Amino acid sequence: MDLIRPSVRKIHEYTLRQYDFEVKLNQNESPFDLPDWLKNEIVSELRDLSWNRYPGFNNQRLTEKLARHIGVAPDSILLGNGSNELLQLLVSASLEKEDTILLVTPTFLIYKQLAEIAGADILEVEFNEDWSFPVTQITEKLAEKEVRLCVLCSPNSPTGVTLDPTGLEQVAQACDGILLVDEAYFEFAETGALALQSSYPNIVVARTFSKAMGLAGLRLGYLVAEAALAGELRKAKLPYNLNIATELAACKLLEHYQVIEENIRILNAERDRVANALRGLPGVTVFPSHANFLMIETAHASGVVLNKLLEKGVLVRDISGYHPRLKNKLRLSIGTAEENEKLLAGLTEMFACGSET
């Protein structure tokens, strides 16, 4: 297959094994679908739109609503078919072969995959032993080598840790290239990088409607960049990449944002409740999280724990193969109270008495 570039042939396809389950806690989605009254409102208005016509070229209605919602200028926003599409856009627009990208690992696997496809030189810095961001190491690497793109995921997946504003500004000061801050889980942490953009116009923020906003099935993400940088990135964006149903649903959701605010409140409370319950189990270590998931380490092989939970109908994510430091670790999405109880019951049965699995 030498018709395909070597940089593509050498990597593995991003895939996800399929399981049978009753409770889905493996992809950090919101467990809350949109309420019926809001769905009905969206569908009713969607019927009146012309499905035979292309969407508005710049999705102006959604862009303006979103700009008001997050407090930025409309021309600083790029919308995408999920934030993954926009991550791909940013990598393809900024990196040429053998340019350097800096990643803090372990983190979201897509960054490395996109960099490998681009043929970039990947510079990895590991999180500190306590899983905090290694700010000193990052700034030292940025001083030693020209880095075209530095990626920070905050809150980070799969660890849940957040980079504080002081640390973020230190990295921004040291970064001469583009500093991408992926804030897919921003709503659960409420601390972000947008406040620094006016001082550091090389900061690009990525966010998504797939997590707190509950629209994973409709695929919507967005980048926020300084207007001139956004304009250059827009040149690499495919036209008409957002369909009319997604745009309409997102607009309606922003008009009724109180629905999402309540969901966030519930999920943050459930996250803390589940974490406290798990800390009482012998053989289970729970790591602090500012997202809608928890990373845990178990005294037994994570694959065994995964399968035992599946026997109870509960699907979580075994992340042990993603990085050497993730051995025997799993990522647990936070679901509804009922779903979380099934998760806790399964783990309690395995670990409460220190029993062998």
Tab-separated table of C-alpha atoms in Angstrom:
chain	number	residue	atom	x	y	z
A	1	MET	CA	0.000	0.000	0.000
A	2	ASP	CA	2.713	2.477	-0.963
A	3	LEU	CA	-0.027	4.654	-2.460
A	4	ILE	CA	-0.551	5.960	1.083
A	5	ARG	CA	2.007	8.163	2.838
A	6	PRO	CA	4.396	6.290	5.170
A	7	SER	CA	3.405	8.539	8.086
A	8	VAL	CA	-0.164	7.251	7.753
A	9	ARG	CA	0.717	3.603	7.114
A	10	LYS	CA	2.815	3.282	10.247
A	11	ILE	CA	0.125	4.400	12.717
A	12	HIS	CA	-2.812	2.453	14.110
A	13	GLU	CA	-6.379	3.397	13.350
A	14	TYR	CA	-8.198	5.161	16.193
A	15	THR	CA	-10.830	2.662	17.195
A	16	LEU	CA	-12.990	1.618	20.120
A	17	ARG	CA	-13.922	-1.930	20.992
A	18	GLN	CA	-17.659	-2.569	21.112
A	19	TYR	CA	-19.260	-4.206	24.168
A	20	ASP	CA	-22.734	-5.113	25.329
A	21	PHE	CA	-23.768	-2.969	28.292
A	22	GLU	CA	-26.655	-1.520	30.251
A	23	VAL	CA	-24.810	1.443	31.757
A	24	LYS	CA	-22.419	3.386	29.488
A	25	LEU	CA	-19.648	5.133	31.418
A	26	ASN	CA	-16.741	4.908	28.983
A	27	GLN	CA	-16.770	8.007	26.732
A	28	ASN	CA	-17.355	10.965	29.054
A	29	GLU	CA	-20.647	11.858	27.407
A	30	SER	CA	-23.384	13.603	29.307
A	31	PRO	CA	-25.851	11.027	30.643
A	32	PHE	CA	-28.626	13.567	30.123
A	33	ASP	CA	-30.327	13.754	26.739
A	34	LEU	CA	-32.111	16.981	25.842
A	35	PRO	CA	-35.585	17.185	27.397
A	36	ASP	CA	-38.494	16.287	25.123
A	37	TRP	CA	-39.920	19.816	25.102
A	38	LEU	CA	-36.614	21.173	23.785
A	39	LYS	CA	-36.241	18.390	21.226
A	40	ASN	CA	-39.774	19.082	20.005
A	41	GLU	CA	-38.986	22.774	19.655
A	42	ILE	CA	-35.867	21.970	17.625
A	43	VAL	CA	-37.595	19.427	15.384
A	44	SER	CA	-40.551	21.739	14.777
A	45	GLU	CA	-38.299	24.547	13.583
A	46	LEU	CA	-36.100	22.132	11.615
A	47	ARG	CA	-39.123	21.065	9.555
A	48	ASP	CA	-39.514	24.627	8.317
A	49	LEU	CA	-35.929	24.918	7.083
A	50	SER	CA	-34.917	24.134	3.517
A	51	TRP	CA	-33.083	20.823	3.623
A	52	ASN	CA	-32.203	21.092	-0.058
A	53	ARG	CA	-30.078	24.205	0.490
A	54	TYR	CA	-26.583	24.499	1.906
A	55	PRO	CA	-26.221	25.932	5.415
A	56	GLY	CA	-25.310	29.575	5.810
A	57	PHE	CA	-21.685	29.944	4.781
A	58	ASN	CA	-20.363	31.041	8.176
A	59	ASN	CA	-23.190	29.662	10.352
A	60	GLN	CA	-23.765	33.262	11.388
A	61	ARG	CA	-26.715	32.626	13.715
A	62	LEU	CA	-24.830	30.132	15.866
A	63	THR	CA	-21.549	32.032	15.671
A	64	GLU	CA	-23.152	35.190	17.022
A	65	LYS	CA	-25.058	33.389	19.776
A	66	LEU	CA	-21.950	31.501	20.854
A	67	ALA	CA	-19.825	34.655	20.764
A	68	ARG	CA	-22.259	36.393	23.131
A	69	HIS	CA	-22.393	33.321	25.365
A	70	ILE	CA	-18.623	33.123	25.902
A	71	GLY	CA	-17.871	36.855	25.577
A	72	VAL	CA	-15.723	37.019	22.437
A	73	ALA	CA	-15.983	38.597	18.999
A	74	PRO	CA	-17.747	36.479	16.339
A	75	ASP	CA	-14.767	36.652	13.976
A	76	SER	CA	-12.635	34.823	16.553
A	77	ILE	CA	-14.758	31.647	16.382
A	78	LEU	CA	-14.401	28.664	14.048
A	79	LEU	CA	-17.094	25.992	14.158
A	80	GLY	CA	-16.437	22.369	13.332
A	81	ASN	CA	-18.009	18.945	12.969
A	82	GLY	CA	-16.816	18.015	16.447
A	83	SER	CA	-13.683	19.493	17.997
A	84	ASN	CA	-11.643	16.629	16.502
A	85	GLU	CA	-12.144	18.120	13.040
A	86	LEU	CA	-10.820	21.439	14.309
A	87	LEU	CA	-7.829	19.796	15.982
A	88	GLN	CA	-7.043	18.231	12.624
A	89	LEU	CA	-7.452	21.628	10.962
A	90	LEU	CA	-5.075	23.277	13.429
A	91	VAL	CA	-2.409	20.583	13.041
A	92	SER	CA	-2.604	20.590	9.250
A	93	ALA	CA	-2.499	24.390	9.090
A	94	SER	CA	0.387	24.864	11.527
A	95	LEU	CA	2.684	21.845	11.203
A	96	GLU	CA	4.871	20.830	8.321
A	97	LYS	CA	7.058	17.733	8.186
A	98	GLU	CA	9.595	17.639	11.039
A	99	ASP	CA	8.123	20.685	12.792
A	100	THR	CA	7.952	20.122	16.548
A	101	ILE	CA	4.786	19.627	18.573
A	102	LEU	CA	4.960	19.437	22.375
A	103	LEU	CA	2.521	17.155	24.201
A	104	VAL	CA	2.090	16.618	27.937
A	105	THR	CA	1.461	12.911	28.398
A	106	PRO	CA	-0.525	10.833	29.049
A	107	THR	CA	-3.268	12.772	27.308
A	108	PHE	CA	-5.900	12.556	24.568
A	109	LEU	CA	-4.531	10.119	21.958
A	110	ILE	CA	-5.788	12.059	18.929
A	111	TYR	CA	-3.098	14.747	19.327
A	112	LYS	CA	-0.297	12.273	18.739
A	113	GLN	CA	-2.129	10.545	15.912
A	114	LEU	CA	-2.643	13.831	14.050
A	115	ALA	CA	0.985	14.835	14.623
A	116	GLU	CA	2.223	11.493	13.305
A	117	ILE	CA	0.106	11.837	10.167
A	118	ALA	CA	1.610	15.298	9.637
A	119	GLY	CA	5.115	13.841	9.982
A	120	ALA	CA	5.881	16.167	12.887
A	121	ASP	CA	8.616	15.724	15.484
A	122	ILE	CA	6.778	14.858	18.703
A	123	LEU	CA	8.269	16.101	21.959
A	124	GLU	CA	6.626	14.516	24.993
A	125	VAL	CA	6.804	15.800	28.564
A	126	GLU	CA	5.257	13.638	31.266
A	127	PHE	CA	3.008	14.885	34.035
A	128	ASN	CA	4.574	15.279	37.466
A	129	GLU	CA	4.461	12.358	39.893
A	130	ASP	CA	1.421	13.912	41.574
A	131	TRP	CA	-0.207	14.267	38.110
A	132	SER	CA	0.070	18.065	38.144
A	133	PHE	CA	1.197	19.861	35.000
A	134	PRO	CA	5.039	19.972	34.718
A	135	VAL	CA	5.163	23.705	34.058
A	136	THR	CA	8.910	24.053	34.673
A	137	GLN	CA	9.759	21.201	32.318
A	138	ILE	CA	7.411	22.560	29.646
A	139	THR	CA	8.953	26.042	29.753
A	140	GLU	CA	12.461	24.583	29.694
A	141	LYS	CA	11.653	22.538	26.588
A	142	LEU	CA	10.097	25.570	24.929
A	143	ALA	CA	13.304	27.515	25.599
A	144	GLU	CA	15.537	24.721	24.269
A	145	LYS	CA	13.798	24.025	20.978
A	146	GLU	CA	11.580	25.778	18.468
A	147	VAL	CA	8.081	24.396	19.053
A	148	ARG	CA	5.469	25.212	16.421
A	149	LEU	CA	2.538	23.840	18.402
A	150	CYS	CA	2.264	23.230	22.147
A	151	VAL	CA	-0.831	21.345	23.317
A	152	LEU	CA	-2.300	21.501	26.805
A	153	CYS	CA	-5.488	19.606	27.624
A	154	SER	CA	-7.076	21.196	30.691
A	155	PRO	CA	-8.883	19.510	32.335
A	156	ASN	CA	-6.777	16.700	30.951
A	157	SER	CA	-8.136	13.424	29.686
A	158	PRO	CA	-7.747	10.816	31.078
A	159	THR	CA	-6.355	12.237	34.331
A	160	GLY	CA	-8.822	15.039	35.131
A	161	VAL	CA	-6.175	17.539	36.286
A	162	THR	CA	-6.375	21.247	35.443
A	163	LEU	CA	-3.600	23.743	34.804
A	164	ASP	CA	-4.005	26.775	37.044
A	165	PRO	CA	-3.983	30.295	35.516
A	166	THR	CA	-0.495	31.087	36.839
A	167	GLY	CA	1.008	27.982	35.280
A	168	LEU	CA	-0.839	28.601	32.036
A	169	GLU	CA	0.513	32.130	31.789
A	170	GLN	CA	4.052	30.878	32.420
A	171	VAL	CA	3.707	28.489	29.498
A	172	ALA	CA	2.170	31.213	27.334
A	173	GLN	CA	5.096	33.522	28.081
A	174	ALA	CA	7.559	30.827	27.013
A	175	CYS	CA	5.711	29.687	23.876
A	176	ASP	CA	6.616	31.325	20.568
A	177	GLY	CA	4.442	28.995	18.515
A	178	ILE	CA	0.735	28.290	18.789
A	179	LEU	CA	-0.427	27.306	22.267
A	180	LEU	CA	-3.506	25.123	21.974
A	181	VAL	CA	-5.519	24.756	25.160
A	182	ASP	CA	-8.073	21.992	24.720
A	183	GLU	CA	-10.935	22.758	27.098
A	184	ALA	CA	-13.331	19.952	26.207
A	185	TYR	CA	-14.299	19.717	29.893
A	186	PHE	CA	-14.202	23.444	30.613
A	187	GLU	CA	-17.756	23.707	31.970
A	188	PHE	CA	-16.981	21.346	34.852
A	189	ALA	CA	-13.895	23.281	35.952
A	190	GLU	CA	-14.886	26.886	35.108
A	191	THR	CA	-11.305	28.001	34.702
A	192	GLY	CA	-9.999	28.623	31.230
A	193	ALA	CA	-7.559	30.308	28.899
A	194	LEU	CA	-9.772	32.872	27.162
A	195	ALA	CA	-8.890	35.567	29.697
A	196	LEU	CA	-5.251	35.382	28.563
A	197	GLN	CA	-5.893	35.615	24.822
A	198	SER	CA	-5.728	39.408	24.675
A	199	SER	CA	-2.234	39.308	26.173
A	200	TYR	CA	-1.089	36.181	24.331
A	201	PRO	CA	-2.635	36.150	20.831
A	202	ASN	CA	-0.931	32.823	20.030
A	203	ILE	CA	-3.353	31.037	22.390
A	204	VAL	CA	-6.027	28.974	20.649
A	205	VAL	CA	-8.824	27.469	22.754
A	206	ALA	CA	-10.724	24.354	21.669
A	207	ARG	CA	-14.106	23.477	23.162
A	208	THR	CA	-16.893	21.034	22.390
A	209	PHE	CA	-20.642	20.540	22.679
A	210	SER	CA	-20.106	16.791	23.210
A	211	LYS	CA	-19.502	16.739	26.963
A	212	ALA	CA	-21.364	19.100	29.293
A	213	MET	CA	-23.587	20.364	26.487
A	214	GLY	CA	-24.945	16.895	25.720
A	215	LEU	CA	-24.761	17.033	21.913
A	216	ALA	CA	-22.185	14.301	21.245
A	217	GLY	CA	-24.467	12.716	18.654
A	218	LEU	CA	-24.763	15.925	16.634
A	219	ARG	CA	-21.005	16.638	16.460
A	220	LEU	CA	-20.135	20.241	17.223
A	221	GLY	CA	-16.919	21.836	18.417
A	222	TYR	CA	-15.349	25.261	18.178
A	223	LEU	CA	-12.019	27.045	18.252
A	224	VAL	CA	-11.489	30.518	19.673
A	225	ALA	CA	-8.478	32.430	18.375
A	226	GLU	CA	-7.357	36.019	17.969
A	227	ALA	CA	-9.151	37.405	14.911
A	228	ALA	CA	-6.136	37.529	12.590
A	229	LEU	CA	-5.065	34.003	13.524
A	230	ALA	CA	-8.641	32.767	13.213
A	231	GLY	CA	-8.756	34.259	9.726
A	232	GLU	CA	-5.677	32.328	8.668
A	233	LEU	CA	-7.030	29.090	10.149
A	234	ARG	CA	-10.341	29.662	8.381
A	235	LYS	CA	-8.514	29.324	5.054
A	236	ALA	CA	-7.832	25.653	5.895
A	237	LYS	CA	-11.390	24.888	6.992
A	238	LEU	CA	-13.663	22.966	4.660
A	239	PRO	CA	-16.796	24.918	3.668
A	240	TYR	CA	-20.263	23.864	4.841
A	241	ASN	CA	-18.834	21.554	7.494
A	242	LEU	CA	-21.726	22.105	9.896
A	243	ASN	CA	-25.225	20.888	9.051
A	244	ILE	CA	-28.443	22.812	9.681
A	245	ALA	CA	-29.752	20.391	12.324
A	246	THR	CA	-26.635	20.715	14.461
A	247	GLU	CA	-26.582	24.492	14.132
A	248	LEU	CA	-30.260	24.790	15.080
A	249	ALA	CA	-29.958	22.444	18.078
A	250	ALA	CA	-26.939	24.343	19.399
A	251	CYS	CA	-28.725	27.687	19.023
A	252	LYS	CA	-31.741	26.418	20.926
A	253	LEU	CA	-29.539	24.941	23.632
A	254	LEU	CA	-27.781	28.263	24.157
A	255	GLU	CA	-31.178	29.955	24.439
A	256	HIS	CA	-32.093	27.490	27.220
A	257	TYR	CA	-28.694	27.209	28.862
A	258	GLN	CA	-30.254	26.791	32.299
A	259	VAL	CA	-30.871	23.154	31.303
A	260	ILE	CA	-27.122	22.612	30.925
A	261	GLU	CA	-26.260	24.547	34.088
A	262	GLU	CA	-28.450	22.216	36.128
A	263	ASN	CA	-26.901	19.145	34.488
A	264	ILE	CA	-23.406	20.432	35.302
A	265	ARG	CA	-24.376	21.029	38.924
A	266	ILE	CA	-25.730	17.484	39.216
A	267	LEU	CA	-22.704	15.887	37.543
A	268	ASN	CA	-20.164	17.760	39.652
A	269	ALA	CA	-22.015	16.726	42.804
A	270	GLU	CA	-22.209	13.122	41.596
A	271	ARG	CA	-18.513	13.122	40.713
A	272	ASP	CA	-17.608	14.157	44.236
A	273	ARG	CA	-20.038	11.650	45.764
A	274	VAL	CA	-18.688	8.774	43.683
A	275	ALA	CA	-15.089	9.756	44.435
A	276	ASN	CA	-15.744	9.821	48.182
A	277	ALA	CA	-17.448	6.431	48.045
A	278	LEU	CA	-14.586	4.877	46.093
A	279	ARG	CA	-11.981	6.252	48.483
A	280	GLY	CA	-13.482	4.008	51.126
A	281	LEU	CA	-12.703	0.854	49.158
A	282	PRO	CA	-9.443	-1.004	49.844
A	283	GLY	CA	-7.425	-1.581	46.710
A	284	VAL	CA	-8.840	1.461	44.909
A	285	THR	CA	-7.017	4.784	44.486
A	286	VAL	CA	-9.050	7.752	43.250
A	287	PHE	CA	-7.330	10.732	41.656
A	288	PRO	CA	-8.712	14.288	41.919
A	289	SER	CA	-10.703	15.393	38.868
A	290	HIS	CA	-12.113	18.650	37.558
A	291	ALA	CA	-14.015	16.958	34.728
A	292	ASN	CA	-17.039	14.669	34.388
A	293	PHE	CA	-14.992	11.533	34.964
A	294	LEU	CA	-12.660	9.957	37.485
A	295	MET	CA	-9.385	8.135	36.966
A	296	ILE	CA	-8.865	5.284	39.390
A	297	GLU	CA	-6.106	2.765	39.987
A	298	THR	CA	-6.911	-0.695	41.280
A	299	ALA	CA	-4.922	-3.368	43.048
A	300	HIS	CA	-5.962	-5.827	40.369
A	301	ALA	CA	-5.470	-5.856	36.621
A	302	SER	CA	-7.650	-3.194	35.054
A	303	GLY	CA	-8.791	-5.575	32.322
A	304	VAL	CA	-10.140	-7.946	34.952
A	305	VAL	CA	-11.995	-5.113	36.673
A	306	LEU	CA	-13.426	-4.003	33.319
A	307	ASN	CA	-14.773	-7.497	32.620
A	308	LYS	CA	-16.200	-7.915	36.118
A	309	LEU	CA	-18.081	-4.645	35.738
A	310	LEU	CA	-19.312	-5.721	32.308
A	311	GLU	CA	-20.809	-8.808	33.947
A	312	LYS	CA	-22.898	-6.326	35.950
A	313	GLY	CA	-23.791	-4.439	32.761
A	314	VAL	CA	-21.512	-1.456	33.473
A	315	LEU	CA	-19.041	-0.305	30.796
A	316	VAL	CA	-16.048	1.840	31.787
A	317	ARG	CA	-12.773	2.599	29.982
A	318	ASP	CA	-9.630	0.553	30.554
A	319	ILE	CA	-6.830	3.066	29.896
A	320	SER	CA	-3.944	0.869	31.038
A	321	GLY	CA	-2.620	0.402	27.497
A	322	TYR	CA	-2.440	4.088	26.634
A	323	HIS	CA	0.767	4.897	28.539
A	324	PRO	CA	3.126	3.069	30.950
A	325	ARG	CA	2.037	5.293	33.839
A	326	LEU	CA	-1.578	4.230	33.374
A	327	LYS	CA	-1.018	0.609	34.392
A	328	ASN	CA	-4.082	-0.811	36.206
A	329	LYS	CA	-5.970	2.440	35.746
A	330	LEU	CA	-9.516	2.942	34.518
A	331	ARG	CA	-11.516	6.015	33.584
A	332	LEU	CA	-15.060	6.201	34.896
A	333	SER	CA	-17.495	8.644	33.310
A	334	ILE	CA	-19.997	10.146	35.724
A	335	GLY	CA	-23.551	9.112	34.894
A	336	THR	CA	-26.921	9.602	36.509
A	337	ALA	CA	-27.304	8.815	40.202
A	338	GLU	CA	-28.838	5.450	39.314
A	339	GLU	CA	-26.042	4.585	36.885
A	340	ASN	CA	-23.412	5.603	39.405
A	341	GLU	CA	-25.007	3.371	42.031
A	342	LYS	CA	-24.655	0.382	39.705
A	343	LEU	CA	-20.995	1.272	39.191
A	344	LEU	CA	-20.395	1.600	42.916
A	345	ALA	CA	-22.203	-1.660	43.651
A	346	GLY	CA	-20.014	-3.504	41.170
A	347	LEU	CA	-16.764	-2.063	42.501
A	348	THR	CA	-17.850	-2.526	46.109
A	349	GLU	CA	-18.524	-6.195	45.481
A	350	MET	CA	-15.004	-6.545	44.108
A	351	PHE	CA	-13.073	-4.497	46.614
A	352	ALA	CA	-15.011	-3.909	49.840
A	353	CYS	CA	-13.676	-7.057	51.472
A	354	GLY	CA	-10.375	-6.985	49.660
A	355	SER	CA	-11.478	-10.072	47.734
A	356	GLU	CA	-9.523	-11.468	44.804
A	357	THR	CA	-10.874	-10.711	41.348
